[in-house]
PDB file with one MODEL, atoms N, CA, C and O in Angstrom:
MODEL        1
ATOM      1  N   MET A   1      -8.588  19.141  18.666  1.00  0.00           N
ATOM      2  CA  MET A   1      -8.718  20.591  18.602  1.00  0.00           C
ATOM      3  C   MET A   1      -8.020  21.096  17.351  1.00  0.00           C
ATOM      4  O   MET A   1      -6.901  20.681  17.051  1.00  0.00           O
ATOM      5  N   ASP A   2      -8.665  21.976  16.632  1.00  0.00           N
ATOM      6  CA  ASP A   2      -8.123  22.521  15.401  1.00  0.00           C
ATOM      7  C   ASP A   2      -7.387  23.820  15.710  1.00  0.00           C
ATOM      8  O   ASP A   2      -8.013  24.839  16.004  1.00  0.00           O
ATOM      9  N   VAL A   3      -6.041  23.781  15.640  1.00  0.00           N
ATOM     10  CA  VAL A   3      -5.263  24.981  15.971  1.00  0.00           C
ATOM     11  C   VAL A   3      -5.269  25.998  14.845  1.00  0.00           C
ATOM     12  O   VAL A   3      -4.771  27.109  15.027  1.00  0.00           O
ATOM     13  N   SER A   4      -5.820  25.653  13.683  1.00  0.00           N
ATOM     14  CA  SER A   4      -5.890  26.617  12.591  1.00  0.00           C
ATOM     15  C   SER A   4      -7.122  27.513  12.717  1.00  0.00           C
ATOM     16  O   SER A   4      -7.330  28.392  11.881  1.00  0.00           O
ATOM     17  N   ASP A   5      -7.922  27.305  13.729  1.00  0.00           N
ATOM     18  CA  ASP A   5      -9.113  28.110  13.990  1.00  0.00           C
ATOM     19  C   ASP A   5      -8.715  29.582  14.093  1.00  0.00           C
ATOM     20  O   ASP A   5      -7.662  29.908  14.642  1.00  0.00           O
ATOM     21  N   SER A   6      -9.555  30.464  13.566  1.00  0.00           N
ATOM     22  CA  SER A   6      -9.228  31.896  13.566  1.00  0.00           C
ATOM     23  C   SER A   6      -9.210  32.494  14.968  1.00  0.00           C
ATOM     24  O   SER A   6      -8.781  33.633  15.154  1.00  0.00           O
ATOM     25  N   THR A   7      -9.673  31.734  15.946  1.00  0.00           N
ATOM     26  CA  THR A   7      -9.662  32.250  17.315  1.00  0.00           C
ATOM     27  C   THR A   7      -8.394  31.857  18.058  1.00  0.00           C
ATOM     28  O   THR A   7      -8.286  32.098  19.260  1.00  0.00           O
ATOM     29  N   THR A   8      -7.448  31.264  17.372  1.00  0.00           N
ATOM     30  CA  THR A   8      -6.204  30.883  18.042  1.00  0.00           C
ATOM     31  C   THR A   8      -5.275  32.089  18.118  1.00  0.00           C
ATOM     32  O   THR A   8      -5.327  32.998  17.289  1.00  0.00           O
ATOM     33  N   ILE A   9      -4.427  32.064  19.139  1.00  0.00           N
ATOM     34  CA  ILE A   9      -3.439  33.127  19.304  1.00  0.00           C
ATOM     35  C   ILE A   9      -2.077  32.502  19.545  1.00  0.00           C
ATOM     36  O   ILE A   9      -1.974  31.341  19.941  1.00  0.00           O
ATOM     37  N   ARG A  10      -1.055  33.267  19.309  1.00  0.00           N
ATOM     38  CA  ARG A  10       0.313  32.810  19.545  1.00  0.00           C
ATOM     39  C   ARG A  10       0.720  33.255  20.944  1.00  0.00           C
ATOM     40  O   ARG A  10       0.481  34.396  21.338  1.00  0.00           O
ATOM     41  N   ILE A  11       1.346  32.329  21.699  1.00  0.00           N
ATOM     42  CA  ILE A  11       1.854  32.677  23.027  1.00  0.00           C
ATOM     43  C   ILE A  11       3.305  32.218  23.139  1.00  0.00           C
ATOM     44  O   ILE A  11       3.747  31.331  22.409  1.00  0.00           O
ATOM     45  N   ASN A  12       4.014  32.816  24.036  1.00  0.00           N
ATOM     46  CA  ASN A  12       5.375  32.385  24.344  1.00  0.00           C
ATOM     47  C   ASN A  12       5.365  31.806  25.747  1.00  0.00           C
ATOM     48  O   ASN A  12       4.865  32.430  26.682  1.00  0.00           O
ATOM     49  N   ILE A  13       5.920  30.612  25.888  1.00  0.00           N
ATOM     50  CA  ILE A  13       5.978  29.976  27.199  1.00  0.00           C
ATOM     51  C   ILE A  13       7.400  29.506  27.461  1.00  0.00           C
ATOM     52  O   ILE A  13       8.199  29.354  26.536  1.00  0.00           O
ATOM     53  N   THR A  14       7.700  29.283  28.711  1.00  0.00           N
ATOM     54  CA  THR A  14       8.998  28.762  29.111  1.00  0.00           C
ATOM     55  C   THR A  14       8.787  27.375  29.686  1.00  0.00           C
ATOM     56  O   THR A  14       7.976  27.185  30.593  1.00  0.00           O
ATOM     57  N   VAL A  15       9.524  26.401  29.152  1.00  0.00           N
ATOM     58  CA  VAL A  15       9.416  25.017  29.625  1.00  0.00           C
ATOM     59  C   VAL A  15      10.814  24.450  29.817  1.00  0.00           C
ATOM     60  O   VAL A  15      11.768  24.924  29.200  1.00  0.00           O
ATOM     61  N   PRO A  16      10.942  23.443  30.663  1.00  0.00           N
ATOM     62  CA  PRO A  16      12.248  22.827  30.876  1.00  0.00           C
ATOM     63  C   PRO A  16      12.819  22.248  29.572  1.00  0.00           C
ATOM     64  O   PRO A  16      12.079  21.733  28.734  1.00  0.00           O
ATOM     65  N   ARG A  17      14.114  22.341  29.420  1.00  0.00           N
ATOM     66  CA  ARG A  17      14.801  21.864  28.218  1.00  0.00           C
ATOM     67  C   ARG A  17      14.514  20.387  27.957  1.00  0.00           C
ATOM     68  O   ARG A  17      14.295  19.987  26.814  1.00  0.00           O
ATOM     69  N   TRP A  18      14.517  19.564  29.034  1.00  0.00           N
ATOM     70  CA  TRP A  18      14.284  18.130  28.839  1.00  0.00           C
ATOM     71  C   TRP A  18      12.893  17.861  28.268  1.00  0.00           C
ATOM     72  O   TRP A  18      12.701  16.910  27.509  1.00  0.00           O
ATOM     73  N   LEU A  19      11.914  18.711  28.639  1.00  0.00           N
ATOM     74  CA  LEU A  19      10.548  18.535  28.159  1.00  0.00           C
ATOM     75  C   LEU A  19      10.452  18.853  26.663  1.00  0.00           C
ATOM     76  O   LEU A  19       9.744  18.174  25.920  1.00  0.00           O
ATOM     77  N   VAL A  20      11.166  19.880  26.239  1.00  0.00           N
ATOM     78  CA  VAL A  20      11.207  20.212  24.813  1.00  0.00           C
ATOM     79  C   VAL A  20      11.853  19.067  24.039  1.00  0.00           C
ATOM     80  O   VAL A  20      11.414  18.728  22.940  1.00  0.00           O
ATOM     81  N   GLY A  21      12.896  18.473  24.613  1.00  0.00           N
ATOM     82  CA  GLY A  21      13.539  17.326  23.965  1.00  0.00           C
ATOM     83  C   GLY A  21      12.568  16.171  23.788  1.00  0.00           C
ATOM     84  O   GLY A  21      12.516  15.555  22.723  1.00  0.00           O
ATOM     85  N   GLU A  22      11.798  15.878  24.829  1.00  0.00           N
ATOM     86  CA  GLU A  22      10.788  14.809  24.750  1.00  0.00           C
ATOM     87  C   GLU A  22       9.752  15.140  23.679  1.00  0.00           C
ATOM     88  O   GLU A  22       9.371  14.281  22.883  1.00  0.00           O
ATOM     89  N   LEU A  23       9.307  16.383  23.670  1.00  0.00           N
ATOM     90  CA  LEU A  23       8.315  16.821  22.690  1.00  0.00           C
ATOM     91  C   LEU A  23       8.851  16.639  21.270  1.00  0.00           C
ATOM     92  O   LEU A  23       8.144  16.128  20.401  1.00  0.00           O
ATOM     93  N   GLU A  24      10.079  17.049  21.035  1.00  0.00           N
ATOM     94  CA  GLU A  24      10.668  16.936  19.697  1.00  0.00           C
ATOM     95  C   GLU A  24      10.844  15.488  19.274  1.00  0.00           C
ATOM     96  O   GLU A  24      10.715  15.173  18.091  1.00  0.00           O
ATOM     97  N   ARG A  25      11.138  14.596  20.223  1.00  0.00           N
ATOM     98  CA  ARG A  25      11.302  13.171  19.889  1.00  0.00           C
ATOM     99  C   ARG A  25       9.965  12.496  19.596  1.00  0.00           C
ATOM    100  O   ARG A  25       9.891  11.602  18.752  1.00  0.00           O
ATOM    101  N   GLU A  26       8.928  12.913  20.279  1.00  0.00           N
ATOM    102  CA  GLU A  26       7.652  12.198  20.209  1.00  0.00           C
ATOM    103  C   GLU A  26       6.629  12.781  19.236  1.00  0.00           C
ATOM    104  O   GLU A  26       5.746  12.063  18.768  1.00  0.00           O
ATOM    105  N   VAL A  27       6.737  14.068  18.927  1.00  0.00           N
ATOM    106  CA  VAL A  27       5.695  14.725  18.133  1.00  0.00           C
ATOM    107  C   VAL A  27       6.292  15.252  16.831  1.00  0.00           C
ATOM    108  O   VAL A  27       7.352  15.878  16.841  1.00  0.00           O
ATOM    109  N   PRO A  28       5.610  14.997  15.700  1.00  0.00           N
ATOM    110  CA  PRO A  28       6.107  15.507  14.415  1.00  0.00           C
ATOM    111  C   PRO A  28       6.224  17.031  14.424  1.00  0.00           C
ATOM    112  O   PRO A  28       5.522  17.709  15.174  1.00  0.00           O
ATOM    113  N   GLU A  29       7.101  17.556  13.598  1.00  0.00           N
ATOM    114  CA  GLU A  29       7.381  18.991  13.538  1.00  0.00           C
ATOM    115  C   GLU A  29       6.105  19.819  13.366  1.00  0.00           C
ATOM    116  O   GLU A  29       5.949  20.856  14.011  1.00  0.00           O
ATOM    117  N   ARG A  30       5.199  19.372  12.505  1.00  0.00           N
ATOM    118  CA  ARG A  30       3.997  20.154  12.224  1.00  0.00           C
ATOM    119  C   ARG A  30       2.830  19.796  13.139  1.00  0.00           C
ATOM    120  O   ARG A  30       1.684  20.117  12.822  1.00  0.00           O
ATOM    121  N   GLY A  31       3.093  19.146  14.256  1.00  0.00           N
ATOM    122  CA  GLY A  31       2.000  18.779  15.143  1.00  0.00           C
ATOM    123  C   GLY A  31       2.164  19.274  16.570  1.00  0.00           C
ATOM    124  O   GLY A  31       1.355  18.951  17.441  1.00  0.00           O
ATOM    125  N   LYS A  32       3.192  20.044  16.807  1.00  0.00           N
ATOM    126  CA  LYS A  32       3.504  20.446  18.182  1.00  0.00           C
ATOM    127  C   LYS A  32       2.442  21.360  18.803  1.00  0.00           C
ATOM    128  O   LYS A  32       2.057  21.160  19.955  1.00  0.00           O
ATOM    129  N   SER A  33       1.971  22.346  18.065  1.00  0.00           N
ATOM    130  CA  SER A  33       0.964  23.266  18.619  1.00  0.00           C
ATOM    131  C   SER A  33      -0.305  22.519  18.991  1.00  0.00           C
ATOM    132  O   SER A  33      -0.870  22.730  20.064  1.00  0.00           O
ATOM    133  N   GLY A  34      -0.749  21.646  18.099  1.00  0.00           N
ATOM    134  CA  GLY A  34      -1.949  20.861  18.380  1.00  0.00           C
ATOM    135  C   GLY A  34      -1.755  19.955  19.576  1.00  0.00           C
ATOM    136  O   GLY A  34      -2.647  19.815  20.412  1.00  0.00           O
ATOM    137  N   PHE A  35      -0.571  19.332  19.657  1.00  0.00           N
ATOM    138  CA  PHE A  35      -0.267  18.435  20.767  1.00  0.00           C
ATOM    139  C   PHE A  35      -0.288  19.196  22.088  1.00  0.00           C
ATOM    140  O   PHE A  35      -0.890  18.746  23.063  1.00  0.00           O
ATOM    141  N   ILE A  36       0.370  20.342  22.113  1.00  0.00           N
ATOM    142  CA  ILE A  36       0.438  21.144  23.338  1.00  0.00           C
ATOM    143  C   ILE A  36      -0.950  21.671  23.709  1.00  0.00           C
ATOM    144  O   ILE A  36      -1.319  21.667  24.884  1.00  0.00           O
ATOM    145  N   SER A  37      -1.717  22.123  22.721  1.00  0.00           N
ATOM    146  CA  SER A  37      -3.079  22.607  22.988  1.00  0.00           C
ATOM    147  C   SER A  37      -3.935  21.502  23.585  1.00  0.00           C
ATOM    148  O   SER A  37      -4.667  21.724  24.549  1.00  0.00           O
ATOM    149  N   GLU A  38      -3.837  20.307  23.006  1.00  0.00           N
ATOM    150  CA  GLU A  38      -4.616  19.173  23.509  1.00  0.00           C
ATOM    151  C   GLU A  38      -4.193  18.815  24.933  1.00  0.00           C
ATOM    152  O   GLU A  38      -5.037  18.513  25.777  1.00  0.00           O
ATOM    153  N   ALA A  39      -2.878  18.848  25.200  1.00  0.00           N
ATOM    154  CA  ALA A  39      -2.379  18.528  26.542  1.00  0.00           C
ATOM    155  C   ALA A  39      -2.894  19.546  27.569  1.00  0.00           C
ATOM    156  O   ALA A  39      -3.293  19.175  28.673  1.00  0.00           O
ATOM    157  N   ILE A  40      -2.882  20.817  27.198  1.00  0.00           N
ATOM    158  CA  ILE A  40      -3.385  21.859  28.102  1.00  0.00           C
ATOM    159  C   ILE A  40      -4.874  21.655  28.356  1.00  0.00           C
ATOM    160  O   ILE A  40      -5.340  21.748  29.492  1.00  0.00           O
ATOM    161  N   GLU A  41      -5.611  21.375  27.285  1.00  0.00           N
ATOM    162  CA  GLU A  41      -7.056  21.173  27.418  1.00  0.00           C
ATOM    163  C   GLU A  41      -7.362  19.984  28.326  1.00  0.00           C
ATOM    164  O   GLU A  41      -8.237  20.069  29.189  1.00  0.00           O
ATOM    165  N   GLU A  42      -6.641  18.870  28.133  1.00  0.00           N
ATOM    166  CA  GLU A  42      -6.840  17.683  28.978  1.00  0.00           C
ATOM    167  C   GLU A  42      -6.548  17.994  30.438  1.00  0.00           C
ATOM    168  O   GLU A  42      -7.291  17.577  31.326  1.00  0.00           O
ATOM    169  N   LYS A  43      -5.478  18.720  30.686  1.00  0.00           N
ATOM    170  CA  LYS A  43      -5.101  19.070  32.054  1.00  0.00           C
ATOM    171  C   LYS A  43      -6.161  19.969  32.698  1.00  0.00           C
ATOM    172  O   LYS A  43      -6.497  19.791  33.869  1.00  0.00           O
ATOM    173  N   LEU A  44      -6.680  20.923  31.944  1.00  0.00           N
ATOM    174  CA  LEU A  44      -7.711  21.818  32.479  1.00  0.00           C
ATOM    175  C   LEU A  44      -8.997  21.062  32.792  1.00  0.00           C
ATOM    176  O   LEU A  44      -9.632  21.309  33.817  1.00  0.00           O
ATOM    177  N   VAL A  45      -9.378  20.146  31.914  1.00  0.00           N
ATOM    178  CA  VAL A  45     -10.578  19.333  32.157  1.00  0.00           C
ATOM    179  C   VAL A  45     -10.393  18.516  33.429  1.00  0.00           C
ATOM    180  O   VAL A  45     -11.294  18.452  34.265  1.00  0.00           O
ATOM    181  N   ARG A  46      -9.221  17.889  33.577  1.00  0.00           N
ATOM    182  CA  ARG A  46      -8.930  17.076  34.762  1.00  0.00           C
ATOM    183  C   ARG A  46      -8.964  17.936  36.025  1.00  0.00           C
ATOM    184  O   ARG A  46      -9.501  17.521  37.052  1.00  0.00           O
ATOM    185  N   LYS A  47      -8.392  19.127  35.943  1.00  0.00           N
ATOM    186  CA  LYS A  47      -8.362  20.034  37.098  1.00  0.00           C
ATOM    187  C   LYS A  47      -9.778  20.458  37.497  1.00  0.00           C
ATOM    188  O   LYS A  47     -10.104  20.485  38.684  1.00  0.00           O
ATOM    189  N   LYS A  48     -10.622  20.789  36.510  1.00  0.00           N
ATOM    190  CA  LYS A  48     -12.012  21.172  36.793  1.00  0.00           C
ATOM    191  C   LYS A  48     -12.792  20.003  37.380  1.00  0.00           C
ATOM    192  O   LYS A  48     -13.587  20.183  38.302  1.00  0.00           O
ATOM    193  N   ARG A  49     -12.564  18.797  36.841  1.00  0.00           N
ATOM    194  CA  ARG A  49     -13.262  17.613  37.348  1.00  0.00           C
ATOM    195  C   ARG A  49     -12.856  17.340  38.789  1.00  0.00           C
ATOM    196  O   ARG A  49     -13.706  17.054  39.632  1.00  0.00           O
ATOM    197  N   ASP A  50     -11.561  17.425  39.076  1.00  0.00           N
ATOM    198  CA  ASP A  50     -11.081  17.200  40.442  1.00  0.00           C
ATOM    199  C   ASP A  50     -11.682  18.214  41.415  1.00  0.00           C
ATOM    200  O   ASP A  50     -12.059  17.863  42.533  1.00  0.00           O
ATOM    201  N   LYS A  51     -11.766  19.468  40.984  1.00  0.00           N
ATOM    202  CA  LYS A  51     -12.354  20.512  41.830  1.00  0.00           C
ATOM    203  C   LYS A  51     -13.828  20.203  42.105  1.00  0.00           C
ATOM    204  O   LYS A  51     -14.294  20.323  43.239  1.00  0.00           O
ATOM    205  N   ALA A  52     -14.556  19.805  41.057  1.00  0.00           N
ATOM    206  CA  ALA A  52     -15.979  19.484  41.218  1.00  0.00           C
ATOM    207  C   ALA A  52     -16.164  18.286  42.139  1.00  0.00           C
ATOM    208  O   ALA A  52     -17.071  18.281  42.972  1.00  0.00           O
ATOM    209  N   LEU A  53     -15.315  17.269  42.000  1.00  0.00           N
ATOM    210  CA  LEU A  53     -15.417  16.086  42.857  1.00  0.00           C
ATOM    211  C   LEU A  53     -15.162  16.440  44.319  1.00  0.00           C
ATOM    212  O   LEU A  53     -15.826  15.916  45.214  1.00  0.00           O
ATOM    213  N   LYS A  54     -14.198  17.329  44.561  1.00  0.00           N
ATOM    214  CA  LYS A  54     -13.924  17.758  45.937  1.00  0.00           C
ATOM    215  C   LYS A  54     -15.116  18.520  46.510  1.00  0.00           C
ATOM    216  O   LYS A  54     -15.467  18.349  47.678  1.00  0.00           O
ATOM    217  N   GLU A  55     -15.737  19.360  45.682  1.00  0.00           N
ATOM    218  CA  GLU A  55     -16.909  20.108  46.146  1.00  0.00           C
ATOM    219  C   GLU A  55     -18.061  19.163  46.478  1.00  0.00           C
ATOM    220  O   GLU A  55     -18.746  19.347  47.485  1.00  0.00           O
ATOM    221  N   VAL A  56     -18.275  18.157  45.637  1.00  0.00           N
ATOM    222  CA  VAL A  56     -19.343  17.188  45.879  1.00  0.00           C
ATOM    223  C   VAL A  56     -19.043  16.375  47.135  1.00  0.00           C
ATOM    224  O   VAL A  56     -19.944  16.086  47.923  1.00  0.00           O
ATOM    225  N   ALA A  57     -17.781  16.009  47.317  1.00  0.00           N
ATOM    226  CA  ALA A  57     -17.403  15.212  48.484  1.00  0.00           C
ATOM    227  C   ALA A  57     -17.640  15.974  49.786  1.00  0.00           C
ATOM    228  O   ALA A  57     -17.860  15.363  50.832  1.00  0.00           O
ATOM    229  N   ASN A  58     -17.597  17.297  49.724  1.00  0.00           N
ATOM    230  CA  ASN A  58     -17.791  18.110  50.924  1.00  0.00           C
ATOM    231  C   ASN A  58     -19.250  18.462  51.193  1.00  0.00           C
ATOM    232  O   ASN A  58     -19.558  19.115  52.190  1.00  0.00           O
ATOM    233  N   LEU A  59     -20.149  18.032  50.307  1.00  0.00           N
ATOM    234  CA  LEU A  59     -21.570  18.294  50.535  1.00  0.00           C
ATOM    235  C   LEU A  59     -22.078  17.421  51.679  1.00  0.00           C
ATOM    236  O   LEU A  59     -21.546  16.337  51.916  1.00  0.00           O
ATOM    237  N   PRO A  60     -23.094  17.881  52.379  1.00  0.00           N
ATOM    238  CA  PRO A  60     -23.656  17.046  53.448  1.00  0.00           C
ATOM    239  C   PRO A  60     -24.323  15.813  52.848  1.00  0.00           C
ATOM    240  O   PRO A  60     -24.819  15.863  51.722  1.00  0.00           O
ATOM    241  N   PRO A  61     -24.338  14.713  53.584  1.00  0.00           N
ATOM    242  CA  PRO A  61     -24.967  13.498  53.065  1.00  0.00           C
ATOM    243  C   PRO A  61     -26.446  13.736  52.768  1.00  0.00           C
ATOM    244  O   PRO A  61     -27.144  14.406  53.530  1.00  0.00           O
ATOM    245  N   THR A  62     -26.906  13.185  51.665  1.00  0.00           N
ATOM    246  CA  THR A  62     -28.285  13.402  51.242  1.00  0.00           C
ATOM    247  C   THR A  62     -29.243  12.422  51.894  1.00  0.00           C
ATOM    248  O   THR A  62     -30.310  12.811  52.368  1.00  0.00           O
ATOM    249  N   PHE A  63     -28.866  11.161  51.917  1.00  0.00           N
ATOM    250  CA  PHE A  63     -29.745  10.118  52.443  1.00  0.00           C
ATOM    251  C   PHE A  63     -29.113   9.478  53.678  1.00  0.00           C
ATOM    252  O   PHE A  63     -28.702   8.318  53.645  1.00  0.00           O
ATOM    253  N   LYS A  64     -29.040  10.237  54.755  1.00  0.00           N
ATOM    254  CA  LYS A  64     -28.401   9.741  55.973  1.00  0.00           C
ATOM    255  C   LYS A  64     -29.145   8.559  56.578  1.00  0.00           C
ATOM    256  O   LYS A  64     -28.541   7.686  57.201  1.00  0.00           O
ATOM    257  N   ASP A  65     -30.469   8.536  56.389  1.00  0.00           N
ATOM    258  CA  ASP A  65     -31.272   7.503  57.036  1.00  0.00           C
ATOM    259  C   ASP A  65     -31.420   6.228  56.200  1.00  0.00           C
ATOM    260  O   ASP A  65     -32.135   5.313  56.607  1.00  0.00           O
ATOM    261  N   ILE A  66     -30.770   6.152  55.060  1.00  0.00           N
ATOM    262  CA  ILE A  66     -30.849   4.962  54.205  1.00  0.00           C
ATOM    263  C   ILE A  66     -29.580   4.140  54.408  1.00  0.00           C
ATOM    264  O   ILE A  66     -28.481   4.577  54.064  1.00  0.00           O
ATOM    265  N   ALA A  67     -29.747   2.952  54.967  1.00  0.00           N
ATOM    266  CA  ALA A  67     -28.592   2.098  55.250  1.00  0.00           C
ATOM    267  C   ALA A  67     -28.082   1.408  53.988  1.00  0.00           C
ATOM    268  O   ALA A  67     -26.874   1.326  53.767  1.00  0.00           O
ATOM    269  N   ASP A  68     -29.006   0.909  53.157  1.00  0.00           N
ATOM    270  CA  ASP A  68     -28.616   0.161  51.962  1.00  0.00           C
ATOM    271  C   ASP A  68     -29.292   0.782  50.743  1.00  0.00           C
ATOM    272  O   ASP A  68     -30.489   0.593  50.528  1.00  0.00           O
ATOM    273  N   GLY A  69     -28.528   1.518  49.952  1.00  0.00           N
ATOM    274  CA  GLY A  69     -29.071   2.213  48.794  1.00  0.00           C
ATOM    275  C   GLY A  69     -29.700   1.283  47.775  1.00  0.00           C
ATOM    276  O   GLY A  69     -30.751   1.588  47.210  1.00  0.00           O
ATOM    277  N   LYS A  70     -29.058   0.147  47.539  1.00  0.00           N
ATOM    278  CA  LYS A  70     -29.575  -0.815  46.559  1.00  0.00           C
ATOM    279  C   LYS A  70     -30.946  -1.338  46.997  1.00  0.00           C
ATOM    280  O   LYS A  70     -31.880  -1.411  46.199  1.00  0.00           O
ATOM    281  N   GLU A  71     -31.046  -1.692  48.251  1.00  0.00           N
ATOM    282  CA  GLU A  71     -32.312  -2.204  48.790  1.00  0.00           C
ATOM    283  C   GLU A  71     -33.400  -1.127  48.713  1.00  0.00           C
ATOM    284  O   GLU A  71     -34.543  -1.415  48.359  1.00  0.00           O
ATOM    285  N   TYR A  72     -33.040   0.092  49.041  1.00  0.00           N
ATOM    286  CA  TYR A  72     -33.977   1.217  49.008  1.00  0.00           C
ATOM    287  C   TYR A  72     -34.524   1.438  47.592  1.00  0.00           C
ATOM    288  O   TYR A  72     -35.730   1.596  47.405  1.00  0.00           O
ATOM    289  N   ILE A  73     -33.637   1.447  46.611  1.00  0.00           N
ATOM    290  CA  ILE A  73     -34.048   1.654  45.219  1.00  0.00           C
ATOM    291  C   ILE A  73     -34.924   0.509  44.732  1.00  0.00           C
ATOM    292  O   ILE A  73     -35.936   0.738  44.070  1.00  0.00           O
ATOM    293  N   ASN A  74     -34.539  -0.729  45.058  1.00  0.00           N
ATOM    294  CA  ASN A  74     -35.356  -1.881  44.655  1.00  0.00           C
ATOM    295  C   ASN A  74     -36.758  -1.798  45.251  1.00  0.00           C
ATOM    296  O   ASN A  74     -37.738  -2.131  44.585  1.00  0.00           O
ATOM    297  N   LYS A  75     -36.852  -1.357  46.497  1.00  0.00           N
ATOM    298  CA  LYS A  75     -38.151  -1.221  47.166  1.00  0.00           C
ATOM    299  C   LYS A  75     -39.016  -0.181  46.443  1.00  0.00           C
ATOM    300  O   LYS A  75     -40.203  -0.410  46.210  1.00  0.00           O
ATOM    301  N   ILE A  76     -38.420   0.948  46.093  1.00  0.00           N
ATOM    302  CA  ILE A  76     -39.149   1.999  45.378  1.00  0.00           C
ATOM    303  C   ILE A  76     -39.609   1.493  44.010  1.00  0.00           C
ATOM    304  O   ILE A  76     -40.745   1.740  43.605  1.00  0.00           O
ATOM    305  N   ARG A  77     -38.732   0.790  43.303  1.00  0.00           N
ATOM    306  CA  ARG A  77     -39.090   0.279  41.977  1.00  0.00           C
ATOM    307  C   ARG A  77     -40.237  -0.723  42.052  1.00  0.00           C
ATOM    308  O   ARG A  77     -41.139  -0.707  41.214  1.00  0.00           O
ATOM    309  N   LYS A  78     -40.201  -1.596  43.060  1.00  0.00           N
ATOM    310  CA  LYS A  78     -41.291  -2.573  43.217  1.00  0.00           C
ATOM    311  C   LYS A  78     -42.611  -1.861  43.483  1.00  0.00           C
ATOM    312  O   LYS A  78     -43.643  -2.234  42.925  1.00  0.00           O
ATOM    313  N   ALA A  79     -42.582  -0.841  44.329  1.00  0.00           N
ATOM    314  CA  ALA A  79     -43.797  -0.080  44.632  1.00  0.00           C
ATOM    315  C   ALA A  79     -44.322   0.612  43.370  1.00  0.00           C
ATOM    316  O   ALA A  79     -45.530   0.648  43.136  1.00  0.00           O
ATOM    317  N   GLU A  80     -43.413   1.158  42.560  1.00  0.00           N
ATOM    318  CA  GLU A  80     -43.828   1.802  41.310  1.00  0.00           C
ATOM    319  C   GLU A  80     -44.414   0.786  40.340  1.00  0.00           C
ATOM    320  O   GLU A  80     -45.379   1.083  39.636  1.00  0.00           O
ATOM    321  N   ASP A  81     -43.837  -0.412  40.298  1.00  0.00           N
ATOM    322  CA  ASP A  81     -44.366  -1.474  39.431  1.00  0.00           C
ATOM    323  C   ASP A  81     -45.789  -1.842  39.833  1.00  0.00           C
ATOM    324  O   ASP A  81     -46.651  -2.024  38.973  1.00  0.00           O
ATOM    325  N   VAL A  82     -46.038  -1.952  41.137  1.00  0.00           N
ATOM    326  CA  VAL A  82     -47.379  -2.280  41.633  1.00  0.00           C
ATOM    327  C   VAL A  82     -48.356  -1.175  41.224  1.00  0.00           C
ATOM    328  O   VAL A  82     -49.449  -1.462  40.735  1.00  0.00           O
ATOM    329  N   LEU A  83     -47.971   0.067  41.419  1.00  0.00           N
ATOM    330  CA  LEU A  83     -48.813   1.203  41.034  1.00  0.00           C
ATOM    331  C   LEU A  83     -49.125   1.183  39.538  1.00  0.00           C
ATOM    332  O   LEU A  83     -50.271   1.371  39.130  1.00  0.00           O
ATOM    333  N   ARG A  84     -48.102   0.955  38.737  1.00  0.00           N
ATOM    334  CA  ARG A  84     -48.259   0.930  37.290  1.00  0.00           C
ATOM    335  C   ARG A  84     -49.214  -0.181  36.865  1.00  0.00           C
ATOM    336  O   ARG A  84     -50.096   0.038  36.034  1.00  0.00           O
ATOM    337  N   ARG A  85     -49.038  -1.379  37.437  1.00  0.00           N
ATOM    338  CA  ARG A  85     -49.913  -2.514  37.101  1.00  0.00           C
ATOM    339  C   ARG A  85     -51.357  -2.217  37.508  1.00  0.00           C
ATOM    340  O   ARG A  85     -52.298  -2.569  36.796  1.00  0.00           O
ATOM    341  N   THR A  86     -51.516  -1.568  38.658  1.00  0.00           N
ATOM    342  CA  THR A  86     -52.861  -1.221  39.133  1.00  0.00           C
ATOM    343  C   THR A  86     -53.526  -0.236  38.170  1.00  0.00           C
ATOM    344  O   THR A  86     -54.687  -0.410  37.799  1.00  0.00           O
ATOM    345  N   ARG A  87     -52.792   0.787  37.775  1.00  0.00           N
ATOM    346  CA  ARG A  87     -53.341   1.785  36.845  1.00  0.00           C
ATOM    347  C   ARG A  87     -53.700   1.178  35.495  1.00  0.00           C
ATOM    348  O   ARG A  87     -54.685   1.568  34.868  1.00  0.00           O
ATOM    349  N   LEU A  88     -52.889   0.219  35.055  1.00  0.00           N
ATOM    350  CA  LEU A  88     -53.126  -0.408  33.753  1.00  0.00           C
ATOM    351  C   LEU A  88     -54.109  -1.566  33.834  1.00  0.00           C
ATOM    352  O   LEU A  88     -54.495  -2.137  32.814  1.00  0.00           O
ATOM    353  N   GLY A  89     -54.513  -1.909  35.056  1.00  0.00           N
ATOM    354  CA  GLY A  89     -55.467  -2.996  35.241  1.00  0.00           C
ATOM    355  C   GLY A  89     -54.867  -4.363  34.969  1.00  0.00           C
ATOM    356  O   GLY A  89     -55.552  -5.263  34.485  1.00  0.00           O
ATOM    357  N   LEU A  90     -53.614  -4.515  35.273  1.00  0.00           N
ATOM    358  CA  LEU A  90     -52.931  -5.807  35.050  1.00  0.00           C
ATOM    359  C   LEU A  90     -52.894  -6.646  36.307  1.00  0.00           C
ATOM    360  O   LEU A  90     -52.360  -7.754  36.294  1.00  0.00           O
TER     361      LEU A  90
ENDMDL
END
C-alpha cells in the first residue's frame, strides 16, 4: 500500500507502550506508517473473510441427498463425456 497516496489522512491512535517499542525495533523510521497501514489492512481482510466463512457455514446444506461428492461429480463428468462423444460422432 502506498501511504503517499493523496487519499491518505493523518490519524492519532493510542497503543500500548510495549507495542510501540516492538514497532521501533522492527520497522525502519521511514516505514512505520506503511507498516501500520498494511497491518490494519491485513487484519480487516482476515476479519471480513472470517465473517464470510461463518455466514457460509450457517447456510443450509445444498446437496443433502449426495453421500459422496467425489463419486457424484465423477458420474456427472462421465455422462457429459458420453454426451459430448455422441454429439461429435466419436
